[in-house]
Amino acid sequence: MSSHTRPPQPGIRLHVDLDGELRPHRSAKIEAHLRVDVAADGAPTDLPAVELAVIIAVDVAESDRAAVRHALPAALRALPDRISFAVLGSGPEPVRCYPLGDDEWAVADQNQRRRAAFAAGSLPLHRDGPRPAGYAPWAARARALLAGRPLSVRHLMLITDGSSAAGETRLEEELDVCAGEFTCDVFAVGTEWAPDPLLALAERLHGTAQFVDEGLGRAVTDAVARLRRVPTPQLPIEVTLRPSVRQVSLSEKAPRPHRLVGLPRPGRSHCWSFPTHQWEQGSRDYLLTLVAGADDDPLETELQFAMVSIGDVHAPVVARWHLPGQSAPPAPAGGGSVRSLHATARMRGALREGLTALQEHRPDTARECLGQAARLAARFGTDWVLDEIRTVADIEDAASGRIRLRAVDAGALGPMILRAGSRPGVPLDDAVDAPPGPRCGTCRNRAGSEARYCIACGEKLL
């Protein structure tokens, strides 16, 4: 994303867990859990502000001016020295509010912050009449503006009340073009916005989507501070494939769900690069999916189906084809890791689908989906999911997914749907690597580590 990425590289540890063993097939699916641990290792604590270009775009109707009247000037006054910034309003298409004149970018200092905060008082907002058809014009305007600012971090902060969302037709097409060019955080104000396009913006552009009832200025300031804590703004994950592998995909599962787009490496056959962004210290979990055939591969032999590379760190994806008709050896520990990735994705999806069904007055679907989310949350100890469910239902038995819906205000469900799709998750290690529990002496079923009775036959465990 930049020709000015900082030279200090973070310390990286890469671990690959493979899902089970394979049977010969023309289109066998191989799934692997990638865990990436990043430490700053000698890199500066904060990225210099001069490496950041930030657009603050305000997609708000005139009737909602109060939502940004004080917050926007406060956020502008808090910008760090030497950060490049621009402010966009809407009238009705995205239009530059600051800097004034012919300049496209301002560089923050005391005078620029003061002038920008004053200019924000006359920020053009939507009035009656034509409005942009959805969020695609905002993304396109940001892309054009950021193209002339080749810095390490290029970021859009979109503040929206949903007033331009009607008639959206080009968002997915525009996001395909914007992916990898800049990142985006979305701040939703008011109550009239739809969650789905905001989650699409955050998911495709490697940012967050959050509802801000109060404290918008602080939320924007915190987002700028978070951008500066990124030791590596962009860190591609490269996957080099065995010739028998015909398809590859990679998706981030934690801390936030993100769809990654693979780019073929010119001149390197069977090599794909998946750009990722905003790397802070901590862990990330990815699901790597390969589709391979066994036409020309030997059986019962360890084979390397892919090599995963992040910077100078590499890890192989190794498995074997087993002879048909013979029982495969026990699946390695990674199988549980991959299953946990799928389970946590189902938990998020069930929570989001249940809340959406509740908003659309489909109680049977809501009850079923929220019950599934509660069951998975109890299994993984994901308290924030249980807390979200408790705002709309009584949880009678989380482990079995038994809930009872309550009457709720449909207008309050939008922020919850947004959180379900964008809220950070937790590392999977605690769930994946929990010590196995005792085996039942009657039916031989393996129980959980804290179990006292067998969940299969009910007998007391010794």
CSV table of C-alpha atoms in Angstrom, one decimal:
chain,number,residue,atom,x,y,z
A,1,MET,CA,0.0,0.0,0.0
A,2,SER,CA,3.0,2.3,0.3
A,3,SER,CA,6.5,2.9,-0.9
A,4,HIS,CA,7.4,4.3,2.5
A,5,THR,CA,6.7,1.4,4.8
A,6,ARG,CA,9.0,1.5,7.9
A,7,PRO,CA,12.0,-0.7,7.8
A,8,PRO,CA,11.7,-2.2,11.3
A,9,GLN,CA,9.9,-5.5,11.0
A,10,PRO,CA,8.0,-7.1,13.9
A,11,GLY,CA,8.9,-10.4,15.4
A,12,ILE,CA,6.7,-13.1,13.8
A,13,ARG,CA,5.8,-16.6,14.9
A,14,LEU,CA,3.8,-18.8,12.6
A,15,HIS,CA,2.1,-22.0,13.5
A,16,VAL,CA,0.1,-24.3,11.2
A,17,ASP,CA,-2.5,-26.9,12.4
A,18,LEU,CA,-3.9,-29.2,9.7
A,19,ASP,CA,-7.4,-30.6,9.7
A,20,GLY,CA,-7.2,-34.4,9.7
A,21,GLU,CA,-6.0,-36.9,7.1
A,22,LEU,CA,-7.0,-37.2,3.4
A,23,ARG,CA,-8.5,-39.8,1.2
A,24,PRO,CA,-7.6,-39.9,-2.5
A,25,HIS,CA,-10.1,-37.8,-4.5
A,26,ARG,CA,-10.1,-35.5,-7.5
A,27,SER,CA,-11.3,-32.5,-5.4
A,28,ALA,CA,-10.4,-33.0,-1.8
A,29,LYS,CA,-10.6,-30.1,0.6
A,30,ILE,CA,-7.7,-29.4,2.9
A,31,GLU,CA,-8.2,-26.9,5.8
A,32,ALA,CA,-5.5,-25.5,8.0
A,33,HIS,CA,-5.6,-23.1,11.0
A,34,LEU,CA,-2.8,-20.5,10.8
A,35,ARG,CA,-1.9,-18.8,14.1
A,36,VAL,CA,0.3,-15.7,13.6
A,37,ASP,CA,1.9,-14.1,16.7
A,38,VAL,CA,3.4,-10.6,16.3
A,39,ALA,CA,5.7,-8.7,18.7
A,40,ALA,CA,7.1,-5.3,18.0
A,41,ASP,CA,10.7,-6.4,18.6
A,42,GLY,CA,12.6,-3.2,18.4
A,43,ALA,CA,10.1,-1.3,16.3
A,44,PRO,CA,9.1,2.2,17.6
A,45,THR,CA,6.1,2.2,20.0
A,46,ASP,CA,4.1,4.6,17.8
A,47,LEU,CA,4.2,5.0,14.0
A,48,PRO,CA,5.4,8.6,13.3
A,49,ALA,CA,2.3,10.7,12.4
A,50,VAL,CA,4.0,11.8,9.2
A,51,GLU,CA,3.4,8.3,7.9
A,52,LEU,CA,-0.4,8.6,8.2
A,53,ALA,CA,-2.9,10.0,5.7
A,54,VAL,CA,-6.5,10.1,7.1
A,55,ILE,CA,-9.7,11.2,5.5
A,56,ILE,CA,-12.6,12.0,7.8
A,57,ALA,CA,-15.8,11.7,5.7
A,58,VAL,CA,-19.1,12.9,7.1
A,59,ASP,CA,-22.1,11.2,5.5
A,60,VAL,CA,-24.8,12.8,7.6
A,61,ALA,CA,-28.1,14.6,6.9
A,62,GLU,CA,-28.6,18.2,7.9
A,63,SER,CA,-31.2,17.1,10.4
A,64,ASP,CA,-28.6,15.1,12.2
A,65,ARG,CA,-26.0,17.9,12.4
A,66,ALA,CA,-26.1,17.8,16.2
A,67,ALA,CA,-24.4,14.4,16.1
A,68,VAL,CA,-21.2,15.9,14.7
A,69,ARG,CA,-21.4,19.6,15.6
A,70,HIS,CA,-19.0,19.4,18.6
A,71,ALA,CA,-17.4,16.0,18.0
A,72,LEU,CA,-15.8,16.8,14.6
A,73,PRO,CA,-14.0,20.0,15.7
A,74,ALA,CA,-12.9,18.2,18.9
A,75,ALA,CA,-11.4,15.3,16.8
A,76,LEU,CA,-9.7,17.7,14.5
A,77,ARG,CA,-8.1,19.7,17.3
A,78,ALA,CA,-6.7,16.4,18.7
A,79,LEU,CA,-4.9,15.3,15.6
A,80,PRO,CA,-1.2,14.7,16.1
A,81,ASP,CA,1.3,17.1,14.5
A,82,ARG,CA,2.4,16.2,10.9
A,83,ILE,CA,-0.4,13.8,10.1
A,84,SER,CA,-1.9,14.4,6.6
A,85,PHE,CA,-5.6,14.9,6.8
A,86,ALA,CA,-8.6,15.9,4.8
A,87,VAL,CA,-12.3,16.4,5.7
A,88,LEU,CA,-15.1,15.5,3.3
A,89,GLY,CA,-18.7,16.6,3.6
A,90,SER,CA,-21.7,15.9,1.3
A,91,GLY,CA,-23.6,18.3,-0.9
A,92,PRO,CA,-25.0,16.0,-2.3
A,93,GLU,CA,-21.9,14.2,-3.6
A,94,PRO,CA,-18.8,13.9,-1.4
A,95,VAL,CA,-17.1,17.3,-1.4
A,96,ARG,CA,-13.9,18.5,0.3
A,97,CYS,CA,-14.6,20.7,3.3
A,98,TYR,CA,-10.9,21.1,4.4
A,99,PRO,CA,-8.3,22.0,3.4
A,100,LEU,CA,-9.6,25.1,1.7
A,101,GLY,CA,-8.6,26.3,-1.7
A,102,ASP,CA,-6.8,24.0,-4.3
A,103,ASP,CA,-4.8,21.9,-1.8
A,104,GLU,CA,-6.1,18.3,-1.4
A,105,TRP,CA,-4.3,17.6,1.9
A,106,ALA,CA,-3.4,19.5,5.0
A,107,VAL,CA,-0.6,18.6,7.4
A,108,ALA,CA,-1.6,19.1,11.0
A,109,ASP,CA,0.0,21.8,13.1
A,110,GLN,CA,-1.5,24.2,15.6
A,111,ASN,CA,-2.7,26.6,12.9
A,112,GLN,CA,-4.1,23.9,10.6
A,113,ARG,CA,-6.0,22.2,13.4
A,114,ARG,CA,-7.5,25.6,14.4
A,115,ARG,CA,-8.6,26.4,10.9
A,116,ALA,CA,-10.0,22.9,10.2
A,117,ALA,CA,-12.0,23.0,13.4
A,118,PHE,CA,-13.5,26.4,12.5
A,119,ALA,CA,-14.2,25.2,8.9
A,120,ALA,CA,-16.0,22.1,10.2
A,121,GLY,CA,-18.7,24.5,11.6
A,122,SER,CA,-19.9,25.0,8.0
A,123,LEU,CA,-19.5,21.4,6.9
A,124,PRO,CA,-21.9,20.7,4.0
A,125,LEU,CA,-24.4,18.0,4.8
A,126,HIS,CA,-27.2,16.3,3.0
A,127,ARG,CA,-30.3,18.3,2.5
A,128,ASP,CA,-33.6,17.6,0.7
A,129,GLY,CA,-32.8,16.6,-2.9
A,130,PRO,CA,-30.5,14.2,-4.7
A,131,ARG,CA,-28.1,12.2,-2.6
A,132,PRO,CA,-25.3,9.7,-3.4
A,133,ALA,CA,-26.6,6.2,-4.1
A,134,GLY,CA,-25.1,4.4,-1.2
A,135,TYR,CA,-21.5,4.2,0.1
A,136,ALA,CA,-19.7,3.5,-3.1
A,137,PRO,CA,-19.2,7.2,-4.0
A,138,TRP,CA,-17.6,7.8,-0.6
A,139,ALA,CA,-15.2,4.9,-1.1
A,140,ALA,CA,-14.4,6.0,-4.7
A,141,ARG,CA,-13.7,9.6,-3.6
A,142,ALA,CA,-11.4,8.4,-0.8
A,143,ARG,CA,-9.6,6.1,-3.3
A,144,ALA,CA,-9.0,9.0,-5.7
A,145,LEU,CA,-7.8,11.3,-2.9
A,146,LEU,CA,-5.5,8.8,-1.2
A,147,ALA,CA,-3.9,7.8,-4.5
A,148,GLY,CA,-1.9,11.0,-4.4
A,149,ARG,CA,-0.7,10.4,-0.8
A,150,PRO,CA,1.6,7.3,-0.9
A,151,LEU,CA,2.2,6.9,2.9
A,152,SER,CA,2.5,3.9,5.0
A,153,VAL,CA,-1.0,4.1,6.4
A,154,ARG,CA,-3.9,5.5,4.3
A,155,HIS,CA,-7.2,5.4,6.0
A,156,LEU,CA,-10.8,6.4,5.6
A,157,MET,CA,-13.0,7.2,8.7
A,158,LEU,CA,-16.6,7.3,7.5
A,159,ILE,CA,-19.1,8.8,9.9
A,160,THR,CA,-22.6,8.0,8.7
A,161,ASP,CA,-26.3,8.1,9.7
A,162,GLY,CA,-27.3,6.0,6.6
A,163,SER,CA,-28.8,9.0,4.9
A,164,SER,CA,-27.2,8.2,1.5
A,165,ALA,CA,-27.6,4.4,1.7
A,166,ALA,CA,-30.8,4.0,-0.3
A,167,GLY,CA,-30.3,2.7,-3.8
A,168,GLU,CA,-26.9,1.1,-3.2
A,169,THR,CA,-25.8,-0.8,-6.3
A,170,ARG,CA,-22.1,-0.5,-6.7
A,171,LEU,CA,-20.6,-1.1,-3.3
A,172,GLU,CA,-19.2,-4.6,-3.9
A,173,GLU,CA,-17.7,-3.5,-7.2
A,174,GLU,CA,-16.1,-0.5,-5.7
A,175,LEU,CA,-14.7,-2.5,-2.7
A,176,ASP,CA,-13.0,-4.8,-5.2
A,177,VAL,CA,-11.1,-1.8,-6.5
A,178,CYS,CA,-10.4,-0.3,-3.1
A,179,ALA,CA,-9.2,-3.5,-1.4
A,180,GLY,CA,-5.5,-3.1,-0.6
A,181,GLU,CA,-5.5,0.6,-1.5
A,182,PHE,CA,-6.6,1.9,2.0
A,183,THR,CA,-8.3,0.8,5.2
A,184,CYS,CA,-11.5,2.0,6.6
A,185,ASP,CA,-13.3,2.5,10.0
A,186,VAL,CA,-17.0,3.2,10.1
A,187,PHE,CA,-18.8,5.1,12.8
A,188,ALA,CA,-22.6,4.8,12.7
A,189,VAL,CA,-24.7,7.6,14.4
A,190,GLY,CA,-28.4,7.9,14.7
A,191,THR,CA,-30.8,5.0,14.1
A,192,GLU,CA,-31.6,4.9,10.4
A,193,TRP,CA,-28.6,3.0,9.0
A,194,ALA,CA,-28.5,-0.6,7.7
A,195,PRO,CA,-25.7,-2.8,9.2
A,196,ASP,CA,-24.9,-4.9,6.2
A,197,PRO,CA,-23.1,-2.4,4.0
A,198,LEU,CA,-21.2,-0.9,7.0
A,199,LEU,CA,-20.0,-4.4,7.9
A,200,ALA,CA,-19.0,-5.0,4.2
A,201,LEU,CA,-16.9,-1.8,4.3
A,202,ALA,CA,-15.2,-2.8,7.5
A,203,GLU,CA,-14.7,-6.4,6.5
A,204,ARG,CA,-13.3,-5.8,3.0
A,205,LEU,CA,-11.2,-2.8,4.0
A,206,HIS,CA,-9.6,-4.3,7.2
A,207,GLY,CA,-11.2,-1.9,9.7
A,208,THR,CA,-13.9,-1.8,12.2
A,209,ALA,CA,-17.6,-0.8,12.2
A,210,GLN,CA,-19.0,0.6,15.4
A,211,PHE,CA,-22.1,2.4,16.7
A,212,VAL,CA,-21.3,5.6,18.4
A,213,ASP,CA,-24.2,7.0,20.5
A,214,GLU,CA,-22.1,9.5,22.4
A,215,GLY,CA,-18.4,10.3,22.4
A,216,LEU,CA,-17.9,10.4,18.6
A,217,GLY,CA,-14.9,12.8,18.9
A,218,ARG,CA,-13.2,10.5,21.3
A,219,ALA,CA,-13.9,7.5,19.1
A,220,VAL,CA,-12.2,9.2,16.1
A,221,THR,CA,-9.2,10.2,18.3
A,222,ASP,CA,-8.9,6.7,19.6
A,223,ALA,CA,-8.9,5.3,16.1
A,224,VAL,CA,-6.1,7.6,15.0
A,225,ALA,CA,-4.1,6.5,18.1
A,226,ARG,CA,-4.7,2.9,17.2
A,227,LEU,CA,-3.4,3.5,13.6
A,228,ARG,CA,-0.2,4.8,15.1
A,229,ARG,CA,0.2,1.6,17.3
A,230,VAL,CA,0.5,-0.5,14.1
A,231,PRO,CA,4.2,-1.6,13.9
A,232,THR,CA,3.6,-3.0,10.4
A,233,PRO,CA,0.8,-1.3,8.3
A,234,GLN,CA,0.8,-4.0,5.6
A,235,LEU,CA,2.0,-7.6,5.9
A,236,PRO,CA,1.2,-9.9,3.0
A,237,ILE,CA,0.7,-13.6,3.7
A,238,GLU,CA,2.1,-15.6,0.7
A,239,VAL,CA,1.0,-19.2,-0.1
A,240,THR,CA,3.1,-21.2,-2.5
A,241,LEU,CA,1.1,-24.2,-3.7
A,242,ARG,CA,1.9,-27.8,-4.8
A,243,PRO,CA,1.0,-28.2,-8.5
A,244,SER,CA,-1.8,-30.6,-7.6
A,245,VAL,CA,-3.6,-27.8,-5.6
A,246,ARG,CA,-6.2,-26.2,-7.8
A,247,GLN,CA,-7.8,-23.6,-5.5
A,248,VAL,CA,-6.7,-21.6,-2.5
A,249,SER,CA,-8.5,-19.2,-0.2
A,250,LEU,CA,-7.6,-17.5,3.1
A,251,SER,CA,-9.8,-15.7,5.6
A,252,GLU,CA,-9.1,-14.0,8.9
A,253,LYS,CA,-11.3,-15.3,11.7
A,254,ALA,CA,-9.9,-13.5,14.7
A,255,PRO,CA,-9.6,-10.9,16.1
A,256,ARG,CA,-12.0,-9.7,13.5
A,257,PRO,CA,-13.6,-11.5,10.5
A,258,HIS,CA,-12.0,-10.2,7.3
A,259,ARG,CA,-12.3,-11.4,3.7
A,260,LEU,CA,-8.9,-11.6,2.0
A,261,VAL,CA,-8.4,-11.4,-1.7
A,262,GLY,CA,-5.6,-13.5,-3.2
A,263,LEU,CA,-3.3,-11.9,-5.8
A,264,PRO,CA,-1.2,-14.1,-8.1
A,265,ARG,CA,2.5,-13.3,-7.9
A,266,PRO,CA,3.9,-12.3,-11.3
A,267,GLY,CA,6.6,-14.6,-12.5
A,268,ARG,CA,6.0,-17.1,-9.6
A,269,SER,CA,3.9,-20.0,-10.7
A,270,HIS,CA,1.5,-21.4,-8.0
A,271,CYS,CA,2.2,-18.5,-5.6
A,272,TRP,CA,-0.5,-16.2,-4.2
A,273,SER,CA,-0.2,-13.2,-2.0
A,274,PHE,CA,-3.0,-12.2,0.5
A,275,PRO,CA,-2.5,-8.6,1.6
A,276,THR,CA,-3.3,-7.9,5.3
A,277,HIS,CA,-3.3,-4.6,7.2
A,278,GLN,CA,-3.0,-2.8,10.5
A,279,TRP,CA,-0.8,-5.3,12.3
A,280,GLU,CA,-0.6,-4.6,16.1
A,281,GLN,CA,1.1,-6.8,18.6
A,282,GLY,CA,-0.9,-9.9,19.4
A,283,SER,CA,-2.3,-12.9,17.7
A,284,ARG,CA,-4.4,-13.5,14.6
A,285,ASP,CA,-6.2,-16.6,13.4
A,286,TYR,CA,-6.7,-17.5,9.7
A,287,LEU,CA,-8.4,-20.4,7.9
A,288,LEU,CA,-6.5,-21.6,4.9
A,289,THR,CA,-8.5,-23.8,2.5
A,290,LEU,CA,-6.9,-25.7,-0.4
A,291,VAL,CA,-8.6,-27.9,-3.0
A,292,ALA,CA,-6.3,-30.6,-4.3
A,293,GLY,CA,-6.4,-33.8,-6.3
A,294,ALA,CA,-4.5,-37.1,-5.8
A,295,ASP,CA,-4.1,-38.2,-9.4
A,296,ASP,CA,-0.3,-38.2,-9.5
A,297,ASP,CA,0.6,-38.2,-5.8
A,298,PRO,CA,1.9,-41.2,-3.9
A,299,LEU,CA,-0.2,-42.7,-1.1
A,300,GLU,CA,0.9,-43.0,2.6
A,301,THR,CA,3.7,-40.5,2.1
A,302,GLU,CA,4.1,-37.1,3.8
A,303,LEU,CA,3.5,-34.4,1.1
A,304,GLN,CA,3.9,-30.7,1.3
A,305,PHE,CA,0.7,-29.1,-0.2
A,306,ALA,CA,1.7,-25.5,0.5
A,307,MET,CA,4.3,-23.3,2.0
A,308,VAL,CA,2.9,-20.3,4.0
A,309,SER,CA,5.3,-17.3,4.3
A,310,ILE,CA,5.1,-14.1,6.2
A,311,GLY,CA,8.2,-12.0,5.7
A,312,ASP,CA,11.1,-14.3,6.4
A,313,VAL,CA,9.1,-16.8,8.4
A,314,HIS,CA,7.8,-19.9,6.7
A,315,ALA,CA,5.7,-22.9,7.7
A,316,PRO,CA,4.7,-25.9,5.6
A,317,VAL,CA,1.2,-27.4,5.2
A,318,VAL,CA,1.9,-31.2,5.2
A,319,ALA,CA,-0.5,-34.1,4.9
A,320,ARG,CA,-0.7,-37.5,3.3
A,321,TRP,CA,-3.2,-39.4,1.2
A,322,HIS,CA,-4.3,-42.6,2.9
A,323,LEU,CA,-5.1,-45.9,1.1
A,324,PRO,CA,-8.8,-46.4,0.4
A,325,GLY,CA,-10.6,-48.8,2.6
A,326,GLN,CA,-8.1,-48.5,5.5
A,327,SER,CA,-8.7,-46.6,8.7
A,328,ALA,CA,-6.7,-43.5,9.0
A,329,PRO,CA,-4.6,-42.9,12.1
A,330,PRO,CA,-6.1,-40.5,14.7
A,331,ALA,CA,-6.4,-36.9,13.4
A,332,PRO,CA,-3.7,-34.6,14.7
A,333,ALA,CA,-4.4,-31.8,17.2
A,334,GLY,CA,-5.0,-29.3,14.4
A,335,GLY,CA,-8.3,-30.9,13.5
A,336,GLY,CA,-9.8,-29.6,16.7
A,337,SER,CA,-8.2,-26.2,15.9
A,338,VAL,CA,-9.9,-26.0,12.5
A,339,ARG,CA,-13.2,-27.2,14.0
A,340,SER,CA,-13.0,-24.4,16.5
A,341,LEU,CA,-12.4,-21.8,13.8
A,342,HIS,CA,-15.6,-23.0,12.1
A,343,ALA,CA,-17.5,-23.1,15.3
A,344,THR,CA,-16.6,-19.6,16.3
A,345,ALA,CA,-17.6,-18.4,12.8
A,346,ARG,CA,-20.9,-20.2,13.2
A,347,MET,CA,-21.4,-18.5,16.6
A,348,ARG,CA,-20.9,-15.0,15.1
A,349,GLY,CA,-23.1,-15.9,12.1
A,350,ALA,CA,-25.9,-17.3,14.3
A,351,LEU,CA,-25.8,-14.3,16.6
A,352,ARG,CA,-26.0,-11.9,13.6
A,353,GLU,CA,-28.7,-13.9,11.8
A,354,GLY,CA,-30.8,-14.2,15.0
A,355,LEU,CA,-30.7,-10.5,15.7
A,356,THR,CA,-31.5,-9.7,12.1
A,357,ALA,CA,-34.5,-12.1,12.3
A,358,LEU,CA,-35.6,-10.4,15.5
A,359,GLN,CA,-35.4,-7.0,13.7
A,360,GLU,CA,-37.5,-8.4,10.8
A,361,HIS,CA,-40.1,-9.9,13.2
A,362,ARG,CA,-39.3,-13.6,12.5
A,363,PRO,CA,-39.3,-14.9,16.1
A,364,ASP,CA,-39.0,-18.7,15.2
A,365,THR,CA,-35.8,-18.1,13.2
A,366,ALA,CA,-34.5,-15.7,15.9
A,367,ARG,CA,-35.1,-18.2,18.7
A,368,GLU,CA,-33.3,-21.0,16.7
A,369,CYS,CA,-30.3,-18.9,15.8
A,370,LEU,CA,-29.8,-17.2,19.1
A,371,GLY,CA,-30.1,-20.5,20.8
A,372,GLN,CA,-27.3,-21.9,18.6
A,373,ALA,CA,-25.2,-18.8,19.4
A,374,ALA,CA,-25.8,-19.3,23.1
A,375,ARG,CA,-24.8,-23.0,22.9
A,376,LEU,CA,-21.5,-22.2,21.1
A,377,ALA,CA,-20.8,-19.3,23.4
A,378,ALA,CA,-21.2,-21.5,26.4
A,379,ARG,CA,-18.9,-24.0,24.9
A,380,PHE,CA,-16.1,-21.5,24.2
A,381,GLY,CA,-16.7,-19.3,27.2
A,382,THR,CA,-17.5,-16.2,25.0
A,383,ASP,CA,-19.2,-14.0,27.5
A,384,TRP,CA,-19.8,-11.0,25.3
A,385,VAL,CA,-22.0,-13.2,23.0
A,386,LEU,CA,-24.1,-14.3,26.0
A,387,ASP,CA,-24.3,-10.7,27.2
A,388,GLU,CA,-25.7,-9.6,23.8
A,389,ILE,CA,-28.2,-12.4,23.8
A,390,ARG,CA,-29.4,-11.5,27.3
A,391,THR,CA,-30.4,-8.0,26.1
A,392,VAL,CA,-33.1,-9.6,23.9
A,393,ALA,CA,-33.8,-12.9,25.6
A,394,ASP,CA,-33.8,-14.8,28.8
A,395,ILE,CA,-31.2,-17.6,28.7
A,396,GLU,CA,-32.7,-20.6,30.4
A,397,ASP,CA,-29.9,-23.1,29.6
A,398,ALA,CA,-27.0,-21.8,27.6
A,399,ALA,CA,-25.3,-25.2,27.1
A,400,SER,CA,-28.4,-26.6,25.4
A,401,GLY,CA,-29.3,-23.4,23.6
A,402,ARG,CA,-32.6,-22.9,25.4
A,403,ILE,CA,-33.7,-19.2,25.4
A,404,ARG,CA,-36.9,-17.3,25.7
A,405,LEU,CA,-37.3,-14.1,23.6
A,406,ARG,CA,-38.4,-10.8,25.1
A,407,ALA,CA,-40.1,-7.9,23.5
A,408,VAL,CA,-37.4,-5.5,22.3
A,409,ASP,CA,-37.3,-2.2,20.4
A,410,ALA,CA,-36.4,-3.1,16.8
A,411,GLY,CA,-34.5,0.2,16.5
A,412,ALA,CA,-32.0,-0.9,19.2
A,413,LEU,CA,-31.0,-4.0,17.3
A,414,GLY,CA,-28.9,-2.3,14.6
A,415,PRO,CA,-25.9,-1.6,16.9
A,416,MET,CA,-26.0,-5.2,18.2
A,417,ILE,CA,-25.9,-6.5,14.6
A,418,LEU,CA,-23.0,-4.2,13.9
A,419,ARG,CA,-21.1,-5.5,17.0
A,420,ALA,CA,-21.9,-9.1,16.1
A,421,GLY,CA,-20.1,-8.7,12.8
A,422,SER,CA,-17.2,-6.5,13.8
A,423,ARG,CA,-16.4,-6.9,17.4
A,424,PRO,CA,-13.0,-8.4,18.1
A,425,GLY,CA,-12.9,-12.1,19.0
A,426,VAL,CA,-10.5,-13.8,21.4
A,427,PRO,CA,-7.6,-16.2,20.6
A,428,LEU,CA,-8.8,-19.8,20.2
A,429,ASP,CA,-6.0,-21.4,22.2
A,430,ASP,CA,-7.9,-21.6,25.4
A,431,ALA,CA,-10.7,-23.5,23.7
A,432,VAL,CA,-8.5,-25.6,21.3
A,433,ASP,CA,-5.8,-26.6,23.7
A,434,ALA,CA,-7.9,-27.4,26.8
A,435,PRO,CA,-6.7,-30.7,28.3
A,436,PRO,CA,-8.9,-33.7,27.4
A,437,GLY,CA,-11.2,-34.9,30.0
A,438,PRO,CA,-11.7,-38.4,31.3
A,439,ARG,CA,-13.0,-41.2,29.0
A,440,CYS,CA,-16.3,-42.9,30.1
A,441,GLY,CA,-15.8,-46.4,31.4
A,442,THR,CA,-19.2,-47.5,30.0
A,443,CYS,CA,-19.4,-46.1,26.5
A,444,ARG,CA,-15.8,-44.9,26.1
A,445,ASN,CA,-16.9,-41.4,25.0
A,446,ARG,CA,-14.4,-38.6,25.8
A,447,ALA,CA,-15.8,-35.9,28.1
A,448,GLY,CA,-14.8,-32.4,28.8
A,449,SER,CA,-12.0,-31.6,31.3
A,450,GLU,CA,-14.4,-30.4,33.9
A,451,ALA,CA,-17.1,-33.0,33.3
A,452,ARG,CA,-18.4,-35.2,36.1
A,453,TYR,CA,-20.9,-37.2,34.1
A,454,CYS,CA,-20.8,-38.6,30.6
A,455,ILE,CA,-22.6,-36.4,28.1
A,456,ALA,CA,-23.4,-39.5,25.9
A,457,CYS,CA,-24.8,-42.1,28.4
A,458,GLY,CA,-25.1,-40.2,31.6
A,459,GLU,CA,-22.9,-42.5,33.7
A,460,LYS,CA,-20.8,-40.9,36.5
A,461,LEU,CA,-17.1,-40.5,35.4
A,462,LEU,CA,-14.5,-42.0,37.6
